[in-house]
Short mmCIF file of C-alpha atoms in Angstrom, two decimals:
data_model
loop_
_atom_site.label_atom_id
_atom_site.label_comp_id
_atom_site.label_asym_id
_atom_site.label_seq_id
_atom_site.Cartn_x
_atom_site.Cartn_y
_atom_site.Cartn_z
CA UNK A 1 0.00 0.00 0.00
CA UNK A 2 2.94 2.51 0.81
CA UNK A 3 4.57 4.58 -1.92
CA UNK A 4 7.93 5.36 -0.63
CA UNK A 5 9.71 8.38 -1.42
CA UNK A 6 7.75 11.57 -0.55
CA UNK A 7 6.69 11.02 3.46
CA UNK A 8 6.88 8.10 6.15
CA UNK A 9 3.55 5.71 5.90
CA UNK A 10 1.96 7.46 8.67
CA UNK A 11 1.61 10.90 6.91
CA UNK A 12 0.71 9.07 3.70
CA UNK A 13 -2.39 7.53 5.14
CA UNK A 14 -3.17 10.53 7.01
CA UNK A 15 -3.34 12.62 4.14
CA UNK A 16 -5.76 9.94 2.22
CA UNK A 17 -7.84 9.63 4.93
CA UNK A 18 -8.30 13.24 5.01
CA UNK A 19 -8.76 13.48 1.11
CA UNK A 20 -11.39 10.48 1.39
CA UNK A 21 -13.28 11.05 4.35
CA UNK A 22 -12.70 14.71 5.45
CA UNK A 23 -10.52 15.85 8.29
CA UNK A 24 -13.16 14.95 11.08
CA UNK A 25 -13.51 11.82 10.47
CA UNK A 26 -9.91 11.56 9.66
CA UNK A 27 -8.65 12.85 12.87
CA UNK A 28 -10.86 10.74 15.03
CA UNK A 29 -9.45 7.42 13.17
CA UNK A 30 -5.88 8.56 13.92
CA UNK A 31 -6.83 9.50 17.19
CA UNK A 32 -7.70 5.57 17.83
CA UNK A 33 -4.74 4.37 16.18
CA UNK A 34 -2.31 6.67 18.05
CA UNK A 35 -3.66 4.80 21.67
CA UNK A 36 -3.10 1.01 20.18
CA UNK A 37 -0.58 0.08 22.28
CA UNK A 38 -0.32 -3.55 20.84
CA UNK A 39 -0.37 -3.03 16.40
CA UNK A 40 0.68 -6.13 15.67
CA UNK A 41 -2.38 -7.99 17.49
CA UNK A 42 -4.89 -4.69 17.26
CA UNK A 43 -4.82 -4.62 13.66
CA UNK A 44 -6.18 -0.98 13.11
CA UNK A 45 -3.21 0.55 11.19
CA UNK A 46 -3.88 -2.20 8.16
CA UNK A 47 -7.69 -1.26 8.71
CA UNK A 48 -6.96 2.55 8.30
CA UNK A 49 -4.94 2.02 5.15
CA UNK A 50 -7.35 -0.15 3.48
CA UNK A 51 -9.99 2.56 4.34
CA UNK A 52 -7.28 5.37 3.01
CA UNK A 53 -6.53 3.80 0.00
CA UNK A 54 -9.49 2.73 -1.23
CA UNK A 55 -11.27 5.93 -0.35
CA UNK A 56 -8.53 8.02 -2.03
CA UNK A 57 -8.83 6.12 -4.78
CA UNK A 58 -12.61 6.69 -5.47
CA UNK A 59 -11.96 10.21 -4.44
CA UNK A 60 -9.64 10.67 -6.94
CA UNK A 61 -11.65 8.65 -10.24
CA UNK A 62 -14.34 11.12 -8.86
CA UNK A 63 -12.16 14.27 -9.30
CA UNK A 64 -10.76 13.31 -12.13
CA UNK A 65 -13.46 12.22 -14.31
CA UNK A 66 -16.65 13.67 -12.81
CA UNK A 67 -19.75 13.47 -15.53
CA UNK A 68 -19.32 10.50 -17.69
CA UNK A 69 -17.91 8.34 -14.90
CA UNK A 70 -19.30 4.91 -13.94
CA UNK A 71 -18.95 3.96 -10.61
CA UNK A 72 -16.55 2.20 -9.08
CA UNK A 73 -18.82 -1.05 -7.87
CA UNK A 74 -16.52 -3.29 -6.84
CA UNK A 75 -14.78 -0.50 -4.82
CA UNK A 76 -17.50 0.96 -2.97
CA UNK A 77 -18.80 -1.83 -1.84
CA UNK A 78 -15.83 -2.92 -0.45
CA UNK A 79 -15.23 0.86 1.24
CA UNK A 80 -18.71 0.80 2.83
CA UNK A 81 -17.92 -2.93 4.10
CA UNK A 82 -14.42 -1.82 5.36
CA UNK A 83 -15.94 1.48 7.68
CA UNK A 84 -18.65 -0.87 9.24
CA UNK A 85 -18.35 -4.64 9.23
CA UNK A 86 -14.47 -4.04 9.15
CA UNK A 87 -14.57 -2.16 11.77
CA UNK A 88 -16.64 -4.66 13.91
CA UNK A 89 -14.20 -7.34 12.70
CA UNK A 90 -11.03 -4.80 14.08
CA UNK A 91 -12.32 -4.64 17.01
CA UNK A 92 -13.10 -8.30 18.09
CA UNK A 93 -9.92 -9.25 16.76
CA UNK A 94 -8.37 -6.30 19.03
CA UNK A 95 -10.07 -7.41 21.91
CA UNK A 96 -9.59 -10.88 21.63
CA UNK A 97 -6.37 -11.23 20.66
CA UNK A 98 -4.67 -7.90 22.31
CA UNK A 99 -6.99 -7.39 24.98
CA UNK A 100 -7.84 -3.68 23.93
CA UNK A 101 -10.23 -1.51 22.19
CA UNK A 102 -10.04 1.64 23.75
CA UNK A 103 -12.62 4.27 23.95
CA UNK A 104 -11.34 6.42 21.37
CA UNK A 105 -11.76 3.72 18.78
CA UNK A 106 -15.34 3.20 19.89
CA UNK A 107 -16.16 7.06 19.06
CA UNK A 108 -14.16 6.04 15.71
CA UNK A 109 -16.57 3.49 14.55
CA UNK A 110 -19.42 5.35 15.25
CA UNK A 111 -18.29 8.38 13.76
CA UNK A 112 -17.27 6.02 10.01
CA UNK A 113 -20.62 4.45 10.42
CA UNK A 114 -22.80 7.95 10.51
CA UNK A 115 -20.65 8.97 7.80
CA UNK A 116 -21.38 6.41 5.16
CA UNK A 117 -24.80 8.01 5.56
CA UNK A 118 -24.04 11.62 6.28
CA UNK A 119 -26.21 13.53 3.30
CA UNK A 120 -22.86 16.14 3.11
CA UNK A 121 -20.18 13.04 2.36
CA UNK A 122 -20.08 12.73 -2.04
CA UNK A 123 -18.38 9.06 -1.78
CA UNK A 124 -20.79 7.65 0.51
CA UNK A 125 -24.03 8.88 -1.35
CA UNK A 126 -22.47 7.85 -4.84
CA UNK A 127 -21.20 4.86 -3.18
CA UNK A 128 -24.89 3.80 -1.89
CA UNK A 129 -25.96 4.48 -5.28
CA UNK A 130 -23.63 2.07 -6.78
CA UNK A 131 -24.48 -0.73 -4.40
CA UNK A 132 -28.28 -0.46 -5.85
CA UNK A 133 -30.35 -2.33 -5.25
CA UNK A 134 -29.34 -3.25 -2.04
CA UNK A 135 -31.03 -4.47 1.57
CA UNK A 136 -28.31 -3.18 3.59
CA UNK A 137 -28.11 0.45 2.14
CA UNK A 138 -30.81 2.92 1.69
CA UNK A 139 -31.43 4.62 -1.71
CA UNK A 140 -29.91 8.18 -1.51
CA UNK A 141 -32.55 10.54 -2.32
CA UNK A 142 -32.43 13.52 -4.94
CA UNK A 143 -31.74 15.81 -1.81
CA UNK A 144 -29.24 13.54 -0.83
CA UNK A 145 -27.29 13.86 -4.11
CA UNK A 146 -28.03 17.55 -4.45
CA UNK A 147 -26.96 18.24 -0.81
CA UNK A 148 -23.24 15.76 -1.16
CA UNK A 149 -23.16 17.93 -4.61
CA UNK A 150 -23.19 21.09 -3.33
CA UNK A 151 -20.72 20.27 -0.80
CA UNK A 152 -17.92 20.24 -2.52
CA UNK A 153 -18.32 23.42 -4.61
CA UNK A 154 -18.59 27.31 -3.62
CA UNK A 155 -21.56 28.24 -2.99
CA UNK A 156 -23.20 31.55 -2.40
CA UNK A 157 -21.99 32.25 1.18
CA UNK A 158 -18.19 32.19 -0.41
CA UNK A 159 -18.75 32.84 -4.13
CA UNK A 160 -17.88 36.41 -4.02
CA UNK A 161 -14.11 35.51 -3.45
CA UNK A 162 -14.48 34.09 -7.11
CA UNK A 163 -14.05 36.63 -10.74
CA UNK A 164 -16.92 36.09 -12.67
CA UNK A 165 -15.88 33.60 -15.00
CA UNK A 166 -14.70 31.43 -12.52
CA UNK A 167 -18.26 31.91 -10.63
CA UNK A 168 -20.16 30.98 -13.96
CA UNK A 169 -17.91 27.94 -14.29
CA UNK A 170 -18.64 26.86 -10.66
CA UNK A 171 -22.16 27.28 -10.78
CA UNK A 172 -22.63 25.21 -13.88
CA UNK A 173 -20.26 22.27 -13.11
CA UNK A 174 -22.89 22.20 -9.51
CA UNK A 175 -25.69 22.13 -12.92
CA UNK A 176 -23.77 19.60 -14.73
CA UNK A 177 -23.09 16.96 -12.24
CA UNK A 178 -26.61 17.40 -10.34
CA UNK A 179 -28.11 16.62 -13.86
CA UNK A 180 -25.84 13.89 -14.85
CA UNK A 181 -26.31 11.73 -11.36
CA UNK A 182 -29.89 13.11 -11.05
CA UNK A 183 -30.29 10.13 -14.18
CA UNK A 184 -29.00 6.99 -12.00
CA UNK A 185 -28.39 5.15 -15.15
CA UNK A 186 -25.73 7.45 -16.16
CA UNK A 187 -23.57 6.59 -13.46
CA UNK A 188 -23.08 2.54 -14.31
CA UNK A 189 -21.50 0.30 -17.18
CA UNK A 190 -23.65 -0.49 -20.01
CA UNK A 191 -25.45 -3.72 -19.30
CA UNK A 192 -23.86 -7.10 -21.42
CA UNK A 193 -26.26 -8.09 -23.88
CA UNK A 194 -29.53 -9.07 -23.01
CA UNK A 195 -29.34 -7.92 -19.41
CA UNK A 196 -31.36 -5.42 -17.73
CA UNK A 197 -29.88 -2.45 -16.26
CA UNK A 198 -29.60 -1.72 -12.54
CA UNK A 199 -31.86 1.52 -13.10
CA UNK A 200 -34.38 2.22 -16.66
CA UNK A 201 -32.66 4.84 -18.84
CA UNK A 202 -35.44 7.30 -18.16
CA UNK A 203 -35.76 6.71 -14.40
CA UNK A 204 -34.90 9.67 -12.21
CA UNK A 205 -34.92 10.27 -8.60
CA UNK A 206 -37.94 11.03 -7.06
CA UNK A 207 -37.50 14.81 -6.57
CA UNK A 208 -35.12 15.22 -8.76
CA UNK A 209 -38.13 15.58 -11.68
CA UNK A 210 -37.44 20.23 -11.24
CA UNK A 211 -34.38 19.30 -13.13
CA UNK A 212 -35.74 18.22 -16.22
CA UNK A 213 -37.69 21.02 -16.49
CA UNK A 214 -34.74 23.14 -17.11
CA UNK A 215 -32.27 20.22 -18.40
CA UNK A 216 -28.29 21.38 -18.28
CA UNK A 217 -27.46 22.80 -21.51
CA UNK A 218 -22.87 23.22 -21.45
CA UNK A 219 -23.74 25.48 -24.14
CA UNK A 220 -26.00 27.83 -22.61
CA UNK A 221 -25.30 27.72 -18.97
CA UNK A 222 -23.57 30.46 -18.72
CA UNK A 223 -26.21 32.17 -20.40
CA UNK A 224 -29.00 30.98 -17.50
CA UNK A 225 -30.51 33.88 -15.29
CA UNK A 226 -29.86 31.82 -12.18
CA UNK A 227 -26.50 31.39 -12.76
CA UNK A 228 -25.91 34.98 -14.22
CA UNK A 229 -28.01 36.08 -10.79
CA UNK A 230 -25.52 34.43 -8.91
CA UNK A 231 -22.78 35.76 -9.56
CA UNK A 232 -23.60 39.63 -10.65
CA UNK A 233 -25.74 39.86 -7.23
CA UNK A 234 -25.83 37.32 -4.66
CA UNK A 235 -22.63 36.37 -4.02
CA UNK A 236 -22.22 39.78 -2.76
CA UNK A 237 -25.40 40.33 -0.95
CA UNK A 238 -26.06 36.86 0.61
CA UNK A 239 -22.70 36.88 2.77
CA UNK A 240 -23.85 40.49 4.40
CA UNK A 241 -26.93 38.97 5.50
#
């Protein structure tokens, strides 16, 4: 898992931790590892790389492909296994086999399992998309993907730090991927011949149906009155209210 030659293992998990699930929830995980006092029996470190490289990874196919992307099946199911049953599995085999699990890595596990439903976190709403259909996972919602969207753009309480083109850019990329993952089957494989697809070409989440009424247009976006409202008045105005 380590890639020598830029910073010792421990800062190289740390900082994919913190790319994949957000400082908080990074900080709390290396907060458990740093009281282990037996890591050869208490196998949390190998847990917490797992978690930090397969999170990174997603985080990074995300970032670097965005619309158009299929996702990563195989790899979010594992992720969402690894930051609940994984966890449960750490810490039996910590107990019973180091004799410790120490209160810090409690508030860890509950703080990775309320974030592979948090609304805000992008990887665990795409993720519980991609493990559709599914008993164990609930179907995001359209707010859910809208809200996870959102989060990891500017939006109008910071926007006026941005020149205009850079607003308009911001404002229709939130447009662009809202409308792509609003349409569930964009986000998978095509199906193999003769197989049905996880979700019907034309199905889109319930709430979601606002956004066909003004589908995203690349073309025209920046041409929108919303978007154009944005940033020529409200970026200035909502921050002084």
């Amino acid at each position: 898992l380590f890639q020598p030659g830029h910073c010792d293992l421990a800062t190289w998990v740390e900082q994919r931790l913190t790319a994949a699930l957000g400082s908080d929830a990074a900080d709390e995980a290396i907060l458990c590892e740093a009281q282990v006092a037996n890591p050869f029996n208490c196998t949390v470190s190998d847990l917490l790389s797992r978690i930090a490289v397969r999170g990174y990874n997603i985080r990074k196919e995300f970032d670097d492909t965005k619309r158009g992307s299929p996702l990563p099946l195989e790899d979010c199911t594992y992720l969402l296994s690894l930051m609940t049953d994984g966890v449960t599995s750490t810490q039996s085999t910590c107990q019973t086999t180091a004799g410790e699990w120490h209160a810090q890595c409690s508030r860890m596990a509950l703080v990775l399992e309320a974030l592979t439903v948090d609304t805000s976190w992008e990887l665990g709403v795409m993720c519980r998309l991609a493990v559709q259909p599914s008993s164990t996972w609930d179907m995001p919602t359209c707010a859910d993907v809208v809200t996870s969207t959102v989060a990891q753009y500017t939006t109008l309480t910071a926007c006026s730090a941005l020149n205009r083109t850079a607003c308009v850019s911001n404002f229709c990329e939130i447009y662009s991927q809202i409308d792509w993952r609003a349409h569930p089957y964009n986000l998978f494989e095509e199906p193999a011949a003769g197989a049905d697809p996880v979700f019907a070409e034309d199905y889109i989440l319930p709430g979601c149906e606002v956004f066909d009424e003004y589908p995203y247009d690349a073309d025209l976006c920046s041409r929108r009155e919303d978007v154009n409202a944005y940033c020529d008045c409200l970026c200035e105005a909502v921050p002084t209210v």
